[in-house]
Amino acid sequence: MPEYLIKGGTPLCGQLAVHGAKNAALPILAAALLCGRSVIHNCPDLTDVAAARNILHYLGCSTTQRQGTVTVEFTGGGDYRIPDRLMRAMRSSIVFLGAVIGRYGMAEVSMPGGCELGPRPIDMHLAALRKLGVQIDESGGVLRCTTPKGLHGASITLPFPSVGATENVMLAACLARGETRLSNAAREPEITDLADFLNAAGADIRFASDGSILITGVQALTGCEHRVIPDRIAASTYLSAAAVTGGEIILTHVCPDHLSAVLPVFEEAGCTLVCGADTIGLQAPQRLNSLGTVRTMPYPGFSTDAQSTMLSMAALARGTSVFIETIFESRYKQVGELVRMGANIRVEGRVAVVEGVSQLQGAVMSCTDLRGGAALAVAALAAKGESRLRQIHHIARGYENFDLNLQKLGAQITRV
Ligand code: UD1
């Protein structure tokens, strides 16, 4: 099993181009099932993207991936049932449900099990799809979906602005009869990117001033060419790594607007930021200040995905920082490993109180999940001595060339 060997203590310096967003690429790949031929640029090379391509092959699409461009063509002859092994290969495979129903009028998928961030239920997805005319039979861990009267538009209000449920409604409703109004929808930049992709392929999706999404069903979607937005989470990870090591970096191919709730926390910690149209420069002090109180929220609030790596910053900052996680139940799983490095962190339910220490010691650690794994790498980059990071397949789900990118910035990290 590959591992990362990380020798801490080198301030990260230099320039890095950030890859396309995983969380935008995955629903767009699902949406490509509804289209003819789609050319998707800036698609990151990740294991989750490979898993999504495998699902597409099964569903009747051919795909190619060359230098950041994935081409998807619906060729037919596929199945409307996604086998359990493919569903399990990617945590967010549930986003294919709306697309499969839109394409085939029916779908059969296994229920996603619990995941590393908590139970991650899909009740909102299912309730919304039922409103669109989907009959769902849940038995034996399998969801069997049919549309006896076809998909039709509906007025739907989500109890919580779930990203995945919003995407599934958009995917199922864009080919439904009539208009759908989705209220309390998620507003993440990845949602807008999915809408941009679908609209370029012929869909009719608009955002109302009250935040709801209006989807007027169309007869068919054609193909289109689309460029995936930059990965705001990868950007915040590299900024955290530079900040915690007292470094100075410039990120290119980023969208600073998408990080508007996250960047002020770097400033609170004493970093100097200079943002251009698609660049972010960060200069860190020798030692970070406390991050204050960080509360995760749906976008445009502070992203839960950025929380993990910034908690590693807090572990070495001067003073006390408090994190309140409002989105996922189990987002502090890496804390046990940080404590083994010498961090002083107390977790009670959704709150983590971090008393910054002046030094962390390198250790042998295991990644617990995608962002938690990146957070351990960030801490190891700043720790004294060498760390060995295991279970790094979690990191490959969401970061392209993680070790090579950090090496570019001068980090001593090798994959062994
Ligand atoms: C997506 C992102 C993930 C991000 C999260 C929140 C992808 C591939 N993943 O995940 O990186 O951290 O948004 O920004 O885009 N919930 C229910 N019932 C449902 C659906 C959700 O209770 O039917 C709960 C979840 O358990 C969670 C919360 O709602 O506690 C938010 O989930 P959601 O916004 O749906 O996140 P994901 O789409 O899974």
CSV table of C-alpha atoms and ligand atoms in Angstrom, one decimal:
chain,number,residue,atom,x,y,z
A,1,MET,CA,0.0,0.0,0.0
A,2,PRO,CA,1.5,3.4,-0.9
A,3,GLU,CA,2.2,5.9,1.9
A,4,TYR,CA,3.5,9.4,2.1
A,5,LEU,CA,6.7,10.1,3.9
A,6,ILE,CA,6.7,13.7,5.0
A,7,LYS,CA,9.6,15.6,6.5
A,8,GLY,CA,8.2,18.7,8.2
A,9,GLY,CA,9.5,22.1,8.7
A,10,THR,CA,10.1,23.6,5.3
A,11,PRO,CA,8.0,26.7,4.5
A,12,LEU,CA,6.1,26.2,1.3
A,13,CYS,CA,7.0,28.8,-1.4
A,14,GLY,CA,6.3,29.2,-5.1
A,15,GLN,CA,3.4,29.1,-7.5
A,16,LEU,CA,0.8,26.4,-8.1
A,17,ALA,CA,-2.0,26.0,-10.6
A,18,VAL,CA,-5.1,24.5,-8.9
A,19,HIS,CA,-7.0,21.7,-10.7
A,20,GLY,CA,-10.7,21.6,-11.6
A,21,ALA,CA,-13.3,21.0,-8.9
A,22,LYS,CA,-14.1,17.4,-8.0
A,23,ASN,CA,-17.5,18.3,-6.6
A,24,ALA,CA,-18.4,20.1,-9.9
A,25,ALA,CA,-16.9,17.4,-12.2
A,26,LEU,CA,-18.8,14.5,-10.6
A,27,PRO,CA,-22.4,15.8,-11.1
A,28,ILE,CA,-21.4,17.1,-14.6
A,29,LEU,CA,-20.2,13.6,-15.5
A,30,ALA,CA,-23.5,12.3,-14.3
A,31,ALA,CA,-25.3,15.0,-16.4
A,32,ALA,CA,-23.4,13.9,-19.5
A,33,LEU,CA,-25.5,10.7,-19.4
A,34,LEU,CA,-28.4,12.9,-20.4
A,35,CYS,CA,-26.6,14.4,-23.4
A,36,GLY,CA,-25.2,13.4,-26.7
A,37,ARG,CA,-21.5,14.2,-26.8
A,38,SER,CA,-19.9,16.3,-24.0
A,39,VAL,CA,-16.4,17.6,-23.9
A,40,ILE,CA,-15.5,18.5,-20.3
A,41,HIS,CA,-12.3,20.5,-19.8
A,42,ASN,CA,-10.4,21.1,-16.6
A,43,CYS,CA,-11.7,17.8,-15.3
A,44,PRO,CA,-9.3,16.6,-12.5
A,45,ASP,CA,-7.6,13.3,-12.7
A,46,LEU,CA,-8.9,11.7,-9.5
A,47,THR,CA,-10.0,8.2,-8.4
A,48,ASP,CA,-13.5,9.5,-7.9
A,49,VAL,CA,-13.5,10.7,-11.6
A,50,ALA,CA,-12.3,7.3,-12.7
A,51,ALA,CA,-15.1,5.7,-10.7
A,52,ALA,CA,-17.7,8.1,-12.3
A,53,ARG,CA,-16.4,7.1,-15.8
A,54,ASN,CA,-16.8,3.4,-14.9
A,55,ILE,CA,-20.4,4.1,-14.0
A,56,LEU,CA,-20.9,5.9,-17.2
A,57,HIS,CA,-19.5,3.0,-19.2
A,58,TYR,CA,-22.0,0.7,-17.5
A,59,LEU,CA,-24.8,3.1,-18.3
A,60,GLY,CA,-24.1,3.1,-22.0
A,61,CYS,CA,-21.5,5.8,-22.5
A,62,SER,CA,-18.0,5.8,-24.0
A,63,THR,CA,-15.5,8.1,-22.4
A,64,THR,CA,-11.9,9.2,-22.9
A,65,GLN,CA,-9.7,11.3,-20.7
A,66,ARG,CA,-6.8,13.3,-22.2
A,67,GLN,CA,-4.8,16.0,-20.4
A,68,GLY,CA,-7.6,17.3,-18.3
A,69,THR,CA,-10.4,16.8,-20.9
A,70,VAL,CA,-12.9,14.1,-20.5
A,71,THR,CA,-15.2,13.3,-23.4
A,72,VAL,CA,-18.4,11.5,-22.8
A,73,GLU,CA,-20.6,10.1,-25.5
A,74,PHE,CA,-23.9,8.3,-25.0
A,75,THR,CA,-23.8,5.4,-27.3
A,76,GLY,CA,-26.7,3.3,-25.9
A,77,GLY,CA,-26.9,-0.3,-25.0
A,78,GLY,CA,-26.3,0.4,-21.4
A,79,ASP,CA,-28.1,-0.7,-18.2
A,80,TYR,CA,-30.3,1.4,-15.9
A,81,ARG,CA,-29.1,-0.7,-12.9
A,82,ILE,CA,-25.8,0.4,-11.3
A,83,PRO,CA,-24.1,-2.6,-9.7
A,84,ASP,CA,-23.3,-2.4,-6.0
A,85,ARG,CA,-19.6,-2.5,-6.5
A,86,LEU,CA,-19.7,0.6,-8.7
A,87,MET,CA,-22.0,2.4,-6.3
A,88,ARG,CA,-19.6,1.7,-3.4
A,89,ALA,CA,-16.5,2.8,-5.4
A,90,MET,CA,-17.5,6.4,-5.0
A,91,ARG,CA,-19.3,7.9,-2.0
A,92,SER,CA,-21.1,10.4,-4.1
A,93,SER,CA,-22.4,7.9,-6.7
A,94,ILE,CA,-26.0,8.7,-5.6
A,95,VAL,CA,-25.8,11.8,-7.8
A,96,PHE,CA,-26.2,9.4,-10.7
A,97,LEU,CA,-29.7,8.5,-9.6
A,98,GLY,CA,-31.4,11.6,-11.1
A,99,ALA,CA,-29.5,11.3,-14.3
A,100,VAL,CA,-30.3,7.6,-14.8
A,101,ILE,CA,-34.0,8.2,-14.1
A,102,GLY,CA,-33.9,11.1,-16.6
A,103,ARG,CA,-32.2,9.0,-19.3
A,104,TYR,CA,-34.0,5.6,-18.8
A,105,GLY,CA,-37.2,6.5,-16.9
A,106,MET,CA,-36.2,4.0,-14.3
A,107,ALA,CA,-33.2,3.2,-12.1
A,108,GLU,CA,-31.9,0.5,-9.8
A,109,VAL,CA,-29.1,1.3,-7.4
A,110,SER,CA,-28.0,0.1,-4.0
A,111,MET,CA,-28.6,2.3,-1.0
A,112,PRO,CA,-25.4,4.1,-0.2
A,113,GLY,CA,-24.2,2.8,3.2
A,114,GLY,CA,-23.0,5.0,6.0
A,115,CYS,CA,-19.8,6.9,5.3
A,116,GLU,CA,-16.9,8.3,7.1
A,117,LEU,CA,-18.6,11.6,7.7
A,118,GLY,CA,-21.6,10.2,9.4
A,119,PRO,CA,-24.7,8.3,8.2
A,120,ARG,CA,-25.2,10.6,5.1
A,121,PRO,CA,-28.9,9.7,4.5
A,122,ILE,CA,-30.6,10.3,1.2
A,123,ASP,CA,-34.2,10.9,2.4
A,124,MET,CA,-34.3,14.4,0.9
A,125,HIS,CA,-33.2,13.1,-2.5
A,126,LEU,CA,-35.9,10.4,-2.5
A,127,ALA,CA,-38.7,12.7,-1.2
A,128,ALA,CA,-37.9,15.3,-4.0
A,129,LEU,CA,-37.7,12.6,-6.7
A,130,ARG,CA,-41.1,11.2,-5.6
A,131,LYS,CA,-42.6,14.7,-6.1
A,132,LEU,CA,-41.2,14.6,-9.7
A,133,GLY,CA,-43.3,11.4,-10.3
A,134,VAL,CA,-40.7,8.7,-9.4
A,135,GLN,CA,-42.1,5.6,-7.6
A,136,ILE,CA,-39.5,4.2,-5.3
A,137,ASP,CA,-39.4,0.8,-3.8
A,138,GLU,CA,-36.8,0.4,-1.1
A,139,SER,CA,-36.1,-3.2,-0.2
A,140,GLY,CA,-33.0,-5.3,0.6
A,141,GLY,CA,-30.8,-2.3,0.4
A,142,VAL,CA,-31.8,-1.7,-3.2
A,143,LEU,CA,-33.7,1.3,-4.6
A,144,ARG,CA,-36.0,0.4,-7.5
A,145,CYS,CA,-37.2,3.6,-9.2
A,146,THR,CA,-39.9,3.7,-11.9
A,147,THR,CA,-41.8,6.6,-13.5
A,148,PRO,CA,-45.2,5.1,-14.5
A,149,LYS,CA,-46.6,8.4,-15.7
A,150,GLY,CA,-43.3,9.9,-16.7
A,151,LEU,CA,-41.4,12.6,-14.9
A,152,HIS,CA,-43.3,15.9,-14.3
A,153,GLY,CA,-42.4,19.2,-12.9
A,154,ALA,CA,-43.3,20.0,-9.2
A,155,SER,CA,-42.9,22.6,-6.5
A,156,ILE,CA,-40.3,21.2,-4.1
A,157,THR,CA,-38.9,22.7,-0.9
A,158,LEU,CA,-35.9,21.0,0.6
A,159,PRO,CA,-35.8,20.9,4.4
A,160,PHE,CA,-32.1,21.7,4.2
A,161,PRO,CA,-30.1,23.0,1.2
A,162,SER,CA,-28.5,19.6,0.4
A,163,VAL,CA,-26.0,19.8,-2.4
A,164,GLY,CA,-26.6,16.2,-3.6
A,165,ALA,CA,-30.4,16.5,-3.4
A,166,THR,CA,-30.3,19.8,-5.3
A,167,GLU,CA,-28.2,18.2,-8.1
A,168,ASN,CA,-30.5,15.1,-8.3
A,169,VAL,CA,-33.5,17.3,-8.7
A,170,MET,CA,-31.8,19.4,-11.4
A,171,LEU,CA,-30.8,16.2,-13.3
A,172,ALA,CA,-34.2,14.6,-13.1
A,173,ALA,CA,-36.2,17.7,-13.8
A,174,CYS,CA,-34.5,19.1,-16.8
A,175,LEU,CA,-36.1,16.5,-19.1
A,176,ALA,CA,-39.4,16.3,-17.1
A,177,ARG,CA,-42.7,17.7,-18.4
A,178,GLY,CA,-43.4,21.2,-17.2
A,179,GLU,CA,-41.8,23.5,-14.7
A,180,THR,CA,-40.0,22.6,-11.4
A,181,ARG,CA,-39.4,25.1,-8.6
A,182,LEU,CA,-36.9,24.0,-6.1
A,183,SER,CA,-36.9,26.2,-3.0
A,184,ASN,CA,-34.2,26.2,-0.2
A,185,ALA,CA,-31.9,24.8,-2.8
A,186,ALA,CA,-28.1,24.6,-2.3
A,187,ARG,CA,-26.2,27.6,-3.7
A,188,GLU,CA,-22.7,26.2,-3.9
A,189,PRO,CA,-20.6,27.3,-6.9
A,190,GLU,CA,-20.7,23.6,-8.1
A,191,ILE,CA,-24.5,23.9,-8.4
A,192,THR,CA,-24.1,26.9,-10.7
A,193,ASP,CA,-21.5,25.0,-12.7
A,194,LEU,CA,-23.9,22.1,-13.1
A,195,ALA,CA,-26.6,24.5,-14.3
A,196,ASP,CA,-24.2,26.1,-16.7
A,197,PHE,CA,-23.3,22.7,-18.2
A,198,LEU,CA,-26.9,21.6,-18.5
A,199,ASN,CA,-28.0,25.0,-20.0
A,200,ALA,CA,-25.1,24.8,-22.6
A,201,ALA,CA,-26.5,21.4,-23.5
A,202,GLY,CA,-30.0,22.8,-24.0
A,203,ALA,CA,-31.6,22.7,-20.6
A,204,ASP,CA,-33.6,25.6,-19.2
A,205,ILE,CA,-32.5,26.3,-15.6
A,206,ARG,CA,-32.7,29.7,-14.0
A,207,PHE,CA,-31.9,31.0,-10.5
A,208,ALA,CA,-34.7,33.2,-9.0
A,209,SER,CA,-33.9,36.1,-6.8
A,210,ASP,CA,-35.2,34.3,-3.7
A,211,GLY,CA,-32.6,31.6,-4.2
A,212,SER,CA,-34.9,29.0,-5.7
A,213,ILE,CA,-34.1,27.2,-8.9
A,214,LEU,CA,-36.6,27.1,-11.8
A,215,ILE,CA,-36.2,24.3,-14.2
A,216,THR,CA,-38.4,24.1,-17.3
A,217,GLY,CA,-38.3,20.7,-18.8
A,218,VAL,CA,-37.0,20.4,-22.4
A,219,GLN,CA,-37.5,17.6,-25.0
A,220,ALA,CA,-33.8,16.5,-25.2
A,221,LEU,CA,-30.3,17.7,-24.4
A,222,THR,CA,-27.6,17.9,-27.0
A,223,GLY,CA,-23.9,17.8,-26.4
A,224,CYS,CA,-21.8,20.7,-25.3
A,225,GLU,CA,-18.3,21.8,-24.4
A,226,HIS,CA,-17.7,23.0,-20.8
A,227,ARG,CA,-14.9,24.1,-18.5
A,228,VAL,CA,-15.2,22.9,-14.9
A,229,ILE,CA,-14.7,25.6,-12.2
A,230,PRO,CA,-11.5,25.6,-10.1
A,231,ASP,CA,-11.5,23.4,-7.0
A,232,ARG,CA,-12.0,25.8,-4.0
A,233,ILE,CA,-11.3,23.0,-1.5
A,234,ALA,CA,-8.0,22.0,-3.0
A,235,ALA,CA,-7.1,25.8,-3.1
A,236,SER,CA,-7.9,26.1,0.6
A,237,THR,CA,-5.8,23.0,1.4
A,238,TYR,CA,-2.7,24.4,-0.3
A,239,LEU,CA,-3.3,27.8,1.3
A,240,SER,CA,-3.5,26.0,4.7
A,241,ALA,CA,-0.2,24.1,4.0
A,242,ALA,CA,1.5,27.4,3.2
A,243,ALA,CA,0.0,29.1,6.2
A,244,VAL,CA,1.0,26.5,8.7
A,245,THR,CA,4.5,26.3,7.5
A,246,GLY,CA,5.1,30.0,7.5
A,247,GLY,CA,5.3,30.0,3.7
A,248,GLU,CA,4.5,32.3,0.8
A,249,ILE,CA,2.7,31.0,-2.3
A,250,ILE,CA,0.7,32.1,-5.2
A,251,LEU,CA,-2.2,30.0,-6.4
A,252,THR,CA,-3.3,30.4,-10.0
A,253,HIS,CA,-6.4,29.1,-11.8
A,254,VAL,CA,-8.6,29.8,-8.8
A,255,CYS,CA,-11.7,31.8,-8.2
A,256,PRO,CA,-11.2,34.0,-5.1
A,257,ASP,CA,-15.0,34.8,-5.0
A,258,HIS,CA,-15.8,31.1,-4.2
A,259,LEU,CA,-13.6,31.4,-1.1
A,260,SER,CA,-15.1,34.6,0.2
A,261,ALA,CA,-16.0,33.0,3.6
A,262,VAL,CA,-12.7,31.1,4.0
A,263,LEU,CA,-10.1,33.8,3.0
A,264,PRO,CA,-11.0,36.1,6.0
A,265,VAL,CA,-10.1,33.3,8.4
A,266,PHE,CA,-6.6,33.2,6.9
A,267,GLU,CA,-6.4,36.9,7.5
A,268,GLU,CA,-7.6,36.4,11.1
A,269,ALA,CA,-4.7,34.0,11.5
A,270,GLY,CA,-2.3,36.8,10.5
A,271,CYS,CA,-1.7,35.9,6.8
A,272,THR,CA,-1.5,38.6,4.2
A,273,LEU,CA,-3.6,37.9,1.1
A,274,VAL,CA,-3.5,39.4,-2.3
A,275,CYS,CA,-6.2,38.3,-4.7
A,276,GLY,CA,-6.3,38.9,-8.5
A,277,ALA,CA,-9.1,37.9,-10.9
A,278,ASP,CA,-8.0,34.2,-10.8
A,279,THR,CA,-5.0,34.2,-8.4
A,280,ILE,CA,-4.5,34.2,-4.6
A,281,GLY,CA,-1.2,35.1,-3.1
A,282,LEU,CA,-0.7,34.2,0.6
A,283,GLN,CA,2.2,35.3,2.9
A,284,ALA,CA,2.1,33.7,6.3
A,285,PRO,CA,3.6,35.0,9.6
A,286,GLN,CA,6.3,32.9,11.4
A,287,ARG,CA,3.5,31.7,13.8
A,288,LEU,CA,-0.2,31.9,13.1
A,289,ASN,CA,-2.7,33.7,15.4
A,290,SER,CA,-5.8,31.9,16.6
A,291,LEU,CA,-8.5,31.5,14.0
A,292,GLY,CA,-11.2,32.7,16.3
A,293,THR,CA,-14.5,30.9,16.0
A,294,VAL,CA,-15.2,29.0,12.7
A,295,ARG,CA,-18.7,27.8,12.1
A,296,THR,CA,-19.3,25.7,9.0
A,297,MET,CA,-22.4,26.6,7.0
A,298,PRO,CA,-24.0,25.9,3.6
A,299,TYR,CA,-22.5,28.2,0.9
A,300,PRO,CA,-21.9,31.1,0.9
A,301,GLY,CA,-21.0,30.3,4.5
A,302,PHE,CA,-17.7,28.7,5.6
A,303,SER,CA,-17.2,25.4,3.8
A,304,THR,CA,-17.2,22.2,5.9
A,305,ASP,CA,-14.6,20.8,3.4
A,306,ALA,CA,-12.2,23.6,4.2
A,307,GLN,CA,-12.6,23.1,8.0
A,308,SER,CA,-10.3,20.0,8.3
A,309,THR,CA,-7.1,21.5,7.0
A,310,MET,CA,-7.7,24.8,8.8
A,311,LEU,CA,-8.1,22.9,12.0
A,312,SER,CA,-4.5,21.8,11.5
A,313,MET,CA,-3.5,25.4,11.2
A,314,ALA,CA,-5.3,26.1,14.5
A,315,ALA,CA,-3.4,23.2,16.1
A,316,LEU,CA,-0.1,25.3,15.8
A,317,ALA,CA,-1.6,28.8,16.2
A,318,ARG,CA,-1.0,31.1,19.1
A,319,GLY,CA,-4.1,30.8,21.4
A,320,THR,CA,-7.5,29.1,21.3
A,321,SER,CA,-9.6,28.5,18.2
A,322,VAL,CA,-13.1,27.1,18.2
A,323,PHE,CA,-14.7,25.1,15.4
A,324,ILE,CA,-18.4,24.4,15.2
A,325,GLU,CA,-19.4,21.8,12.5
A,326,THR,CA,-23.0,22.2,11.5
A,327,ILE,CA,-23.0,20.1,8.3
A,328,PHE,CA,-21.6,16.6,9.0
A,329,GLU,CA,-21.7,14.6,12.3
A,330,SER,CA,-18.3,13.0,12.1
A,331,ARG,CA,-16.0,15.6,10.6
A,332,TYR,CA,-13.3,15.5,13.3
A,333,LYS,CA,-12.1,11.9,12.8
A,334,GLN,CA,-8.5,12.9,12.1
A,335,VAL,CA,-8.3,14.7,15.5
A,336,GLY,CA,-7.1,11.5,17.3
A,337,GLU,CA,-4.1,11.4,14.9
A,338,LEU,CA,-3.4,15.1,15.4
A,339,VAL,CA,-3.4,14.5,19.2
A,340,ARG,CA,-0.8,11.8,18.7
A,341,MET,CA,1.4,14.5,17.1
A,342,GLY,CA,1.0,16.6,20.2
A,343,ALA,CA,-2.0,18.7,19.3
A,344,ASN,CA,-4.2,19.9,22.1
A,345,ILE,CA,-7.8,19.5,20.8
A,346,ARG,CA,-11.0,18.7,22.7
A,347,VAL,CA,-14.0,17.5,20.7
A,348,GLU,CA,-17.5,17.6,22.1
A,349,GLY,CA,-20.1,16.7,19.6
A,350,ARG,CA,-20.0,19.2,16.9
A,351,VAL,CA,-17.6,21.5,18.7
A,352,ALA,CA,-13.8,21.3,18.6
A,353,VAL,CA,-11.7,23.5,20.9
A,354,VAL,CA,-8.1,23.8,19.7
A,355,GLU,CA,-5.5,25.2,22.1
A,356,GLY,CA,-2.5,25.9,19.7
A,357,VAL,CA,0.8,24.3,20.7
A,358,SER,CA,4.2,25.6,19.6
A,359,GLN,CA,5.3,22.4,18.0
A,360,LEU,CA,3.9,19.1,16.6
A,361,GLN,CA,6.0,15.9,16.4
A,362,GLY,CA,6.0,13.8,13.3
A,363,ALA,CA,4.2,10.5,13.7
A,364,VAL,CA,2.9,7.4,11.9
A,365,MET,CA,-0.7,8.2,11.0
A,366,SER,CA,-3.6,6.8,8.9
A,367,CYS,CA,-5.9,9.0,6.8
A,368,THR,CA,-9.4,8.7,8.1
A,369,ASP,CA,-11.2,10.3,5.1
A,370,LEU,CA,-10.5,12.6,2.2
A,371,ARG,CA,-10.2,16.0,3.8
A,372,GLY,CA,-9.1,14.6,7.2
A,373,GLY,CA,-6.3,12.9,5.3
A,374,ALA,CA,-5.2,16.2,3.7
A,375,ALA,CA,-5.4,17.8,7.1
A,376,LEU,CA,-2.9,15.2,8.5
A,377,ALA,CA,-0.6,15.9,5.6
A,378,VAL,CA,-0.8,19.7,6.3
A,379,ALA,CA,0.0,19.1,10.0
A,380,ALA,CA,2.9,16.8,9.1
A,381,LEU,CA,4.4,19.4,6.7
A,382,ALA,CA,4.7,21.7,9.7
A,383,ALA,CA,5.7,19.1,12.3
A,384,LYS,CA,9.2,18.5,13.7
A,385,GLY,CA,10.7,15.3,12.2
A,386,GLU,CA,9.3,12.7,9.9
A,387,SER,CA,5.7,11.5,9.5
A,388,ARG,CA,4.4,8.4,7.7
A,389,LEU,CA,0.9,8.8,6.3
A,390,ARG,CA,-1.0,5.6,5.6
A,391,GLN,CA,-4.3,5.0,3.7
A,392,ILE,CA,-3.5,7.8,1.3
A,393,HIS,CA,-6.0,6.4,-1.3
A,394,HIS,CA,-8.5,8.7,0.6
A,395,ILE,CA,-6.4,11.7,-0.6
A,396,ALA,CA,-6.3,10.5,-4.2
A,397,ARG,CA,-10.1,10.7,-4.3
A,398,GLY,CA,-10.0,14.5,-4.3
A,399,TYR,CA,-6.4,15.8,-5.0
A,400,GLU,CA,-4.7,15.5,-8.3
A,401,ASN,CA,-0.9,14.9,-7.9
A,402,PHE,CA,-1.0,15.9,-4.2
A,403,ASP,CA,2.6,15.0,-3.5
A,404,LEU,CA,4.0,16.4,-6.7
A,405,ASN,CA,2.1,19.7,-6.2
A,406,LEU,CA,3.5,20.0,-2.7
A,407,GLN,CA,7.0,19.1,-3.9
A,408,LYS,CA,6.7,22.0,-6.4
A,409,LEU,CA,6.2,24.3,-3.4
A,410,GLY,CA,9.3,22.9,-1.8
A,411,ALA,CA,7.7,20.4,0.6
A,412,GLN,CA,9.6,17.3,1.5
A,413,ILE,CA,7.0,14.7,0.7
A,414,THR,CA,7.5,11.4,-1.1
A,415,ARG,CA,5.2,8.6,-2.1
A,416,VAL,CA,6.6,5.3,-1.1
B,1,UD1,C1,-21.5,17.6,-0.9
B,1,UD1,C2,-20.1,17.5,-1.2
B,1,UD1,C3,-19.2,17.5,0.1
B,1,UD1,C4,-19.6,18.7,0.9
B,1,UD1,C5,-21.1,18.7,1.2
B,1,UD1,C6,-21.6,20.0,1.9
B,1,UD1,C7,-20.0,16.4,-3.3
B,1,UD1,C8,-19.6,15.2,-4.1
B,1,UD1,N1,-19.8,16.4,-2.0
B,1,UD1,O1,-21.9,16.4,-0.2
B,1,UD1,O2,-17.9,17.6,-0.3
B,1,UD1,O3,-19.0,18.6,2.2
B,1,UD1,O4,-21.8,18.8,-0.1
B,1,UD1,O5,-21.2,21.1,1.3
B,1,UD1,O6,-20.4,17.4,-3.9
B,1,UD1,N2,-28.6,15.1,4.3
B,1,UD1,C9,-29.7,14.4,4.8
B,1,UD1,N3,-30.6,13.8,3.9
B,1,UD1,C10,-30.3,13.9,2.6
B,1,UD1,C11,-29.2,14.6,2.1
B,1,UD1,C12,-28.3,15.2,3.0
B,1,UD1,O7,-29.9,14.3,6.0
B,1,UD1,O8,-31.2,13.4,1.8
B,1,UD1,C13,-27.6,15.7,5.3
B,1,UD1,C14,-26.3,15.0,5.2
B,1,UD1,O9,-26.2,13.9,6.0
B,1,UD1,C15,-25.4,16.1,5.8
B,1,UD1,C16,-26.1,17.4,5.3
B,1,UD1,O10,-27.4,17.0,5.0
B,1,UD1,O11,-25.4,16.1,7.2
B,1,UD1,C17,-25.4,18.0,4.0
B,1,UD1,O12,-25.4,17.0,3.0
B,1,UD1,P1,-25.3,17.4,1.5
B,1,UD1,O13,-25.3,18.9,1.3
B,1,UD1,O14,-26.3,16.6,0.8
B,1,UD1,O15,-23.8,16.9,1.1
B,1,UD1,P2,-23.4,16.0,-0.1
B,1,UD1,O16,-24.1,16.3,-1.3
B,1,UD1,O17,-23.4,14.6,0.4
